[in-house]
Amino acid sequence: MPIEEIINLRRTMPAYDEELWSFMGRVSGRNLENVSNASLQERLDKIDRNIQYLDNGNTQRDSLHADTGWLSPWWWLRARHWTMLEFHRRGASPAPTPGIRPMPALAPGFDGVMAGGRKLLVRLDEERWLLNLLNGRVRFAPAASYRDTGLDAARADEEMSKAYRRPGQAIRITGPDGGMIDPIGDVVFASRRSVERNGELHDIPYWFCSFSSDLDPRLFEEFTGSEACIVIFEPMKFVERALPHLNRAAPHTVKSLFQNEYFDPHFPGGHKPKAMVSKEMTFAYQREMRFALDPEGGPPLADGALFVEIGSIKDIAAVYAATGAKIAGTGPDSFLV
């Protein structure tokens, strides 16, 4: 649905409270004051893109207050309002934001939890790698490997550190002599997976395998080279089946399956972003579920990716082509109506 239609629908609802959001914006100060005009437009583009992915004007999450975070439609609309407020303060007008194509109709049973449906795990990739997963070979990538600048925009991220920003005008720094230092621009605060040894920071690595909580065929356009997807219809059975093998392959690690928490780096709220579980709001359209192995500073799991054989999951999962047609596994012949 175009962003203009979503905004028009939401404006008729009591939770869309521009007066309250404007008051909050004045009280909190100009968090976006140091953002360049180009970056402010980029921020608006990304917010609108995520709204179009996550909100159709009437979701199962409408009752969630904006303060509960990214799962609430009102959190996004409030962030958008604060961005528009900064344009207004500058006497500038934003450019129209790009649209995305409509969500295709999915066959029954393929709506994920964000769409008010069942729990699913979905992963997009090349067909050969997904068939390997269907046959029971799970690949856990080291978090630091996503620093690779050769990755596309949907995959590349700094997974060992998460940063948020505060405008320098709102911060005072005291120097060694007790004098005040006035910061220039934004001050960046980061949560790092690292430890200091002999004056140098060393990563505390972890490994993970990424999925999405929802099947969204539009994501094939976001992940370069993706030609197919795997849909795991029974996530808990998948985890239960994997755990004994993971306990043997990585016995001294914490194993967890969780939904990423997306945050606004300029309005982080009261929660400090954590490197392993937090991602910037830019990526929220992916609705990532992360199956993570954390050695918590213990010996590395592998020199690179860790592969674990858990046995076939063909009875609880299927691989589908981007066209919707089933390639292998259980379930309906197509994920499209």
Tab-separated table of C-alpha atoms in Angstrom:
chain	number	residue	atom	x	y	z
A	1	MET	CA	0.000	0.000	0.000
A	2	PRO	CA	1.437	3.457	-0.890
A	3	ILE	CA	2.712	5.447	2.068
A	4	GLU	CA	0.181	8.234	1.458
A	5	GLU	CA	-2.719	5.786	1.789
A	6	ILE	CA	-1.320	4.323	4.994
A	7	ILE	CA	-0.862	7.775	6.532
A	8	ASN	CA	-4.390	8.829	5.524
A	9	LEU	CA	-5.849	5.697	7.111
A	10	ARG	CA	-3.856	6.149	10.297
A	11	ARG	CA	-4.724	9.826	10.677
A	12	THR	CA	-8.350	8.857	11.333
A	13	MET	CA	-7.374	6.745	14.362
A	14	PRO	CA	-7.081	8.069	17.951
A	15	ALA	CA	-3.556	6.692	18.425
A	16	TYR	CA	-2.281	8.941	15.629
A	17	ASP	CA	-1.577	11.939	17.870
A	18	GLU	CA	0.502	14.573	16.077
A	19	GLU	CA	-0.087	17.118	18.848
A	20	LEU	CA	1.371	14.790	21.496
A	21	TRP	CA	4.273	13.773	19.255
A	22	SER	CA	5.105	17.399	18.495
A	23	PHE	CA	5.098	18.216	22.216
A	24	MET	CA	7.401	15.252	22.897
A	25	GLY	CA	9.682	16.439	20.116
A	26	ARG	CA	9.954	19.906	21.663
A	27	VAL	CA	10.645	18.504	25.136
A	28	SER	CA	13.326	16.059	23.999
A	29	GLY	CA	15.113	18.660	21.893
A	30	ARG	CA	16.303	18.518	18.307
A	31	ASN	CA	17.816	15.052	18.153
A	32	LEU	CA	18.115	15.361	14.361
A	33	GLU	CA	19.591	18.860	14.357
A	34	ASN	CA	23.044	17.772	13.160
A	35	VAL	CA	21.793	15.413	10.458
A	36	SER	CA	22.476	16.761	6.972
A	37	ASN	CA	19.566	17.457	4.625
A	38	ALA	CA	20.571	14.498	2.463
A	39	SER	CA	20.759	12.167	5.467
A	40	LEU	CA	17.437	13.458	6.780
A	41	GLN	CA	15.838	12.593	3.434
A	42	GLU	CA	17.507	9.168	3.547
A	43	ARG	CA	16.098	8.627	7.034
A	44	LEU	CA	12.587	9.486	5.825
A	45	ASP	CA	12.972	7.174	2.822
A	46	LYS	CA	13.963	4.275	5.083
A	47	ILE	CA	11.167	4.922	7.561
A	48	ASP	CA	8.578	5.045	4.775
A	49	ARG	CA	10.026	1.894	3.228
A	50	ASN	CA	9.676	0.002	6.489
A	51	ILE	CA	6.163	1.325	7.080
A	52	GLN	CA	5.129	0.045	3.647
A	53	TYR	CA	6.585	-3.369	4.440
A	54	LEU	CA	5.147	-3.646	7.948
A	55	ASP	CA	1.878	-1.690	7.960
A	56	ASN	CA	-1.211	-2.014	5.779
A	57	GLY	CA	-3.282	0.408	7.833
A	58	ASN	CA	-4.846	-2.311	9.999
A	59	THR	CA	-2.519	-4.786	11.710
A	60	GLN	CA	-2.676	-7.253	14.579
A	61	ARG	CA	-0.279	-4.936	16.425
A	62	ASP	CA	-2.387	-1.763	16.424
A	63	SER	CA	-3.010	-1.987	20.170
A	64	LEU	CA	0.701	-1.747	20.965
A	65	HIS	CA	1.710	1.659	22.320
A	66	ALA	CA	4.464	3.512	20.484
A	67	ASP	CA	6.729	3.186	23.530
A	68	THR	CA	6.743	-0.616	23.165
A	69	GLY	CA	9.064	-0.263	20.169
A	70	TRP	CA	9.270	-1.219	16.521
A	71	LEU	CA	6.486	-3.823	16.591
A	72	SER	CA	3.988	-0.996	17.101
A	73	PRO	CA	2.819	0.816	13.935
A	74	TRP	CA	2.626	3.977	16.029
A	75	TRP	CA	6.359	3.777	16.830
A	76	TRP	CA	7.080	4.130	13.112
A	77	LEU	CA	4.519	6.867	12.563
A	78	ARG	CA	5.892	8.836	15.517
A	79	ALA	CA	9.468	8.483	14.185
A	80	ARG	CA	8.197	9.692	10.825
A	81	HIS	CA	6.459	12.676	12.443
A	82	TRP	CA	9.639	13.685	14.287
A	83	THR	CA	11.547	13.474	11.010
A	84	MET	CA	8.975	15.652	9.251
A	85	LEU	CA	9.126	18.070	12.189
A	86	GLU	CA	12.865	18.544	11.578
A	87	PHE	CA	12.192	19.316	7.908
A	88	HIS	CA	9.648	21.913	9.052
A	89	ARG	CA	12.106	23.477	11.503
A	90	ARG	CA	14.567	23.927	8.644
A	91	GLY	CA	11.966	25.391	6.340
A	92	ALA	CA	12.628	22.503	3.951
A	93	SER	CA	10.301	20.189	2.084
A	94	PRO	CA	11.055	16.463	1.788
A	95	ALA	CA	11.123	14.778	-1.592
A	96	PRO	CA	8.545	12.062	-2.328
A	97	THR	CA	9.697	8.740	-0.929
A	98	PRO	CA	9.950	5.670	-3.184
A	99	GLY	CA	7.180	3.108	-3.102
A	100	ILE	CA	7.433	-0.667	-3.038
A	101	ARG	CA	5.296	-3.159	-4.898
A	102	PRO	CA	2.167	-4.520	-3.181
A	103	MET	CA	2.378	-7.652	-1.087
A	104	PRO	CA	1.229	-10.640	-3.185
A	105	ALA	CA	-1.549	-12.827	-1.784
A	106	LEU	CA	-0.150	-15.816	0.084
A	107	ALA	CA	-1.697	-19.269	0.269
A	108	PRO	CA	-3.267	-20.285	3.619
A	109	GLY	CA	-0.681	-21.192	6.234
A	110	PHE	CA	2.055	-18.884	4.937
A	111	ASP	CA	1.184	-15.764	6.947
A	112	GLY	CA	3.813	-15.278	9.644
A	113	VAL	CA	3.373	-13.864	13.125
A	114	MET	CA	3.796	-10.232	12.059
A	115	ALA	CA	0.833	-10.695	9.729
A	116	GLY	CA	-1.229	-12.307	12.488
A	117	GLY	CA	-0.543	-15.862	11.332
A	118	ARG	CA	1.502	-18.824	12.518
A	119	LYS	CA	5.100	-19.090	13.699
A	120	LEU	CA	7.417	-19.677	10.754
A	121	LEU	CA	11.103	-19.491	9.994
A	122	VAL	CA	11.897	-18.288	6.465
A	123	ARG	CA	15.278	-17.907	4.813
A	124	LEU	CA	16.104	-16.594	1.325
A	125	ASP	CA	19.232	-17.737	-0.498
A	126	GLU	CA	20.508	-19.673	-3.469
A	127	GLU	CA	18.579	-22.892	-4.074
A	128	ARG	CA	21.611	-25.163	-3.514
A	129	TRP	CA	22.295	-23.798	-0.028
A	130	LEU	CA	18.649	-24.073	0.966
A	131	LEU	CA	18.496	-27.682	-0.195
A	132	ASN	CA	21.532	-28.327	2.007
A	133	LEU	CA	19.604	-26.873	4.942
A	134	LEU	CA	16.539	-28.952	4.058
A	135	ASN	CA	18.784	-32.013	4.180
A	136	GLY	CA	19.981	-30.984	7.629
A	137	ARG	CA	23.162	-28.944	7.156
A	138	VAL	CA	22.892	-25.712	9.169
A	139	ARG	CA	25.451	-22.964	8.604
A	140	PHE	CA	26.271	-20.556	11.433
A	141	ALA	CA	28.255	-17.531	10.246
A	142	PRO	CA	30.632	-15.565	12.490
A	143	ALA	CA	29.056	-12.220	13.323
A	144	ALA	CA	32.168	-10.291	12.289
A	145	SER	CA	31.895	-11.652	8.735
A	146	TYR	CA	28.993	-9.283	8.038
A	147	ARG	CA	31.453	-6.392	8.053
A	148	ASP	CA	32.336	-7.458	4.501
A	149	THR	CA	31.856	-4.407	2.282
A	150	GLY	CA	31.221	-6.717	-0.657
A	151	LEU	CA	27.876	-7.774	0.796
A	152	ASP	CA	24.677	-6.107	-0.430
A	153	ALA	CA	22.862	-3.479	1.630
A	154	ALA	CA	20.398	-6.022	3.022
A	155	ARG	CA	23.170	-8.204	4.482
A	156	ALA	CA	26.080	-5.941	5.435
A	157	ASP	CA	26.080	-4.606	8.991
A	158	GLU	CA	28.361	-4.115	11.990
A	159	GLU	CA	27.203	-7.048	14.119
A	160	MET	CA	29.890	-6.671	16.795
A	161	SER	CA	28.851	-3.181	17.830
A	162	LYS	CA	25.632	-1.162	17.923
A	163	ALA	CA	25.688	2.614	18.159
A	164	TYR	CA	23.253	5.378	18.980
A	165	ARG	CA	23.697	9.132	18.758
A	166	ARG	CA	23.037	12.215	20.817
A	167	PRO	CA	23.366	15.786	19.516
A	168	GLY	CA	26.496	17.446	20.831
A	169	GLN	CA	24.463	20.507	21.844
A	170	ALA	CA	22.766	18.381	24.531
A	171	ILE	CA	26.004	17.018	26.004
A	172	ARG	CA	28.827	18.546	27.998
A	173	ILE	CA	32.169	16.796	28.306
A	174	THR	CA	34.664	17.553	31.071
A	175	GLY	CA	38.349	17.456	30.098
A	176	PRO	CA	41.268	16.234	32.271
A	177	ASP	CA	41.809	19.750	33.596
A	178	GLY	CA	38.168	20.152	34.592
A	179	GLY	CA	37.370	22.421	31.680
A	180	MET	CA	34.275	21.949	29.554
A	181	ILE	CA	34.526	20.613	26.015
A	182	ASP	CA	31.748	21.430	23.567
A	183	PRO	CA	31.266	18.523	21.139
A	184	ILE	CA	30.851	19.232	17.441
A	185	GLY	CA	28.018	17.378	15.729
A	186	ASP	CA	26.562	14.188	17.173
A	187	VAL	CA	28.235	12.165	19.903
A	188	VAL	CA	28.200	8.422	19.224
A	189	PHE	CA	27.773	5.852	21.992
A	190	ALA	CA	28.354	2.168	21.190
A	191	SER	CA	27.745	-1.207	22.811
A	192	ARG	CA	30.620	-3.436	21.725
A	193	ARG	CA	31.252	-7.177	21.892
A	194	SER	CA	34.854	-6.672	22.908
A	195	VAL	CA	37.311	-6.832	25.772
A	196	GLU	CA	40.414	-4.727	26.378
A	197	ARG	CA	43.753	-6.509	26.565
A	198	ASN	CA	46.999	-4.542	26.836
A	199	GLY	CA	45.316	-1.381	25.611
A	200	GLU	CA	43.697	-3.031	22.565
A	201	LEU	CA	40.102	-4.081	21.979
A	202	HIS	CA	39.520	-7.699	20.998
A	203	ASP	CA	36.226	-9.036	19.660
A	204	ILE	CA	34.122	-11.452	21.684
A	205	PRO	CA	32.787	-13.466	18.736
A	206	TYR	CA	29.474	-15.240	18.297
A	207	TRP	CA	27.888	-17.162	15.434
A	208	PHE	CA	24.358	-17.101	14.039
A	209	CYS	CA	22.009	-18.260	11.298
A	210	SER	CA	19.402	-15.734	10.156
A	211	PHE	CA	15.763	-16.284	9.282
A	212	SER	CA	12.678	-14.112	8.954
A	213	SER	CA	9.530	-14.503	11.026
A	214	ASP	CA	7.389	-13.908	7.920
A	215	LEU	CA	7.337	-14.974	4.303
A	216	ASP	CA	7.409	-11.830	2.158
A	217	PRO	CA	8.121	-12.493	-1.541
A	218	ARG	CA	9.145	-8.857	-1.994
A	219	LEU	CA	12.337	-9.644	-0.081
A	220	PHE	CA	13.683	-11.502	-3.118
A	221	GLU	CA	14.270	-8.021	-4.557
A	222	GLU	CA	16.237	-6.978	-1.454
A	223	PHE	CA	18.638	-9.912	-1.097
A	224	THR	CA	20.916	-10.073	-4.126
A	225	GLY	CA	21.265	-13.551	-5.590
A	226	SER	CA	18.309	-15.034	-3.729
A	227	GLU	CA	16.411	-17.368	-6.019
A	228	ALA	CA	14.532	-19.488	-3.512
A	229	CYS	CA	13.404	-19.652	0.113
A	230	ILE	CA	13.021	-22.293	2.755
A	231	VAL	CA	9.927	-22.240	4.951
A	232	ILE	CA	10.216	-24.105	8.254
A	233	PHE	CA	6.642	-24.740	9.351
A	234	GLU	CA	7.529	-26.075	12.808
A	235	PRO	CA	10.213	-23.773	14.289
A	236	MET	CA	10.275	-25.395	17.719
A	237	LYS	CA	10.622	-28.872	16.253
A	238	PHE	CA	13.518	-27.530	14.188
A	239	VAL	CA	15.212	-26.142	17.299
A	240	GLU	CA	14.540	-29.282	19.338
A	241	ARG	CA	15.958	-31.417	16.543
A	242	ALA	CA	19.044	-29.216	16.258
A	243	LEU	CA	19.882	-28.906	19.970
A	244	PRO	CA	21.435	-32.347	20.601
A	245	HIS	CA	23.731	-31.872	17.601
A	246	LEU	CA	24.589	-28.306	18.642
A	247	ASN	CA	25.374	-29.507	22.167
A	248	ARG	CA	27.932	-31.887	20.684
A	249	ALA	CA	29.364	-29.456	18.115
A	250	ALA	CA	29.391	-26.404	20.411
A	251	PRO	CA	28.984	-27.674	23.978
A	252	HIS	CA	30.068	-24.536	25.809
A	253	THR	CA	27.781	-22.041	24.094
A	254	VAL	CA	24.478	-20.394	24.865
A	255	LYS	CA	21.954	-21.384	22.178
A	256	SER	CA	19.029	-19.074	21.527
A	257	LEU	CA	16.386	-18.301	18.936
A	258	PHE	CA	15.027	-14.767	19.159
A	259	GLN	CA	13.549	-11.901	17.192
A	260	ASN	CA	15.877	-8.983	16.610
A	261	GLU	CA	15.072	-5.727	18.383
A	262	TYR	CA	15.161	-2.786	15.970
A	263	PHE	CA	16.004	0.660	17.317
A	264	ASP	CA	16.139	4.261	16.183
A	265	PRO	CA	19.774	5.441	16.552
A	266	HIS	CA	18.637	9.035	17.117
A	267	PHE	CA	15.791	8.184	19.527
A	268	PRO	CA	16.950	4.983	21.289
A	269	GLY	CA	14.529	5.333	24.197
A	270	GLY	CA	15.433	3.833	27.535
A	271	HIS	CA	17.020	0.650	26.184
A	272	LYS	CA	20.708	0.493	25.399
A	273	PRO	CA	21.202	-1.391	22.112
A	274	LYS	CA	22.984	-4.735	22.431
A	275	ALA	CA	25.310	-5.963	19.729
A	276	MET	CA	23.886	-9.480	19.394
A	277	VAL	CA	20.156	-8.751	19.585
A	278	SER	CA	19.794	-5.179	18.284
A	279	LYS	CA	19.796	-3.750	14.757
A	280	GLU	CA	19.126	-0.292	13.407
A	281	MET	CA	15.581	0.405	12.259
A	282	THR	CA	16.752	0.425	8.631
A	283	PHE	CA	16.649	-3.399	8.595
A	284	ALA	CA	13.270	-3.912	10.268
A	285	TYR	CA	11.520	-4.847	7.003
A	286	GLN	CA	13.473	-8.143	7.206
A	287	ARG	CA	11.775	-9.146	10.486
A	288	GLU	CA	14.863	-11.164	11.398
A	289	MET	CA	14.797	-14.200	13.660
A	290	ARG	CA	18.296	-15.112	14.791
A	291	PHE	CA	19.448	-18.615	15.785
A	292	ALA	CA	22.588	-17.733	17.740
A	293	LEU	CA	25.495	-19.580	19.340
A	294	ASP	CA	27.357	-17.492	21.912
A	295	PRO	CA	30.608	-18.869	23.415
A	296	GLU	CA	30.560	-15.874	25.800
A	297	GLY	CA	34.278	-15.291	25.383
A	298	GLY	CA	35.252	-18.959	25.336
A	299	PRO	CA	37.220	-20.694	22.563
A	300	PRO	CA	36.146	-19.889	18.986
A	301	LEU	CA	33.688	-22.357	17.467
A	302	ALA	CA	35.421	-22.420	14.084
A	303	ASP	CA	37.859	-20.585	11.870
A	304	GLY	CA	35.044	-19.113	9.803
A	305	ALA	CA	31.562	-20.597	9.484
A	306	LEU	CA	30.408	-23.514	11.619
A	307	PHE	CA	28.459	-26.282	9.852
A	308	VAL	CA	26.304	-28.610	11.937
A	309	GLU	CA	24.518	-31.697	10.599
A	310	ILE	CA	21.144	-32.148	12.319
A	311	GLY	CA	19.438	-34.599	9.960
A	312	SER	CA	16.777	-33.986	7.332
A	313	ILE	CA	13.992	-31.504	8.068
A	314	LYS	CA	11.968	-32.396	4.962
A	315	ASP	CA	9.040	-33.412	7.163
A	316	ILE	CA	8.719	-29.930	8.698
A	317	ALA	CA	10.011	-27.625	5.936
A	318	ALA	CA	10.023	-27.001	2.187
A	319	VAL	CA	12.116	-25.102	-0.341
A	320	TYR	CA	10.221	-22.845	-2.751
A	321	ALA	CA	11.331	-21.025	-5.880
A	322	ALA	CA	10.876	-17.245	-6.023
A	323	THR	CA	7.908	-17.919	-8.345
A	324	GLY	CA	6.155	-19.657	-5.431
A	325	ALA	CA	6.489	-23.225	-6.759
A	326	LYS	CA	7.647	-25.919	-4.331
A	327	ILE	CA	11.003	-27.488	-5.153
A	328	ALA	CA	11.299	-30.039	-2.331
A	329	GLY	CA	9.970	-30.860	1.136
A	330	THR	CA	6.558	-30.913	2.743
A	331	GLY	CA	3.663	-28.469	2.532
A	332	PRO	CA	1.524	-26.895	-0.212
A	333	ASP	CA	2.661	-26.871	-3.845
A	334	SER	CA	2.970	-23.055	-3.854
A	335	PHE	CA	3.190	-20.268	-1.307
A	336	LEU	CA	1.034	-18.062	-3.546
A	337	VAL	CA	-2.745	-18.169	-3.909
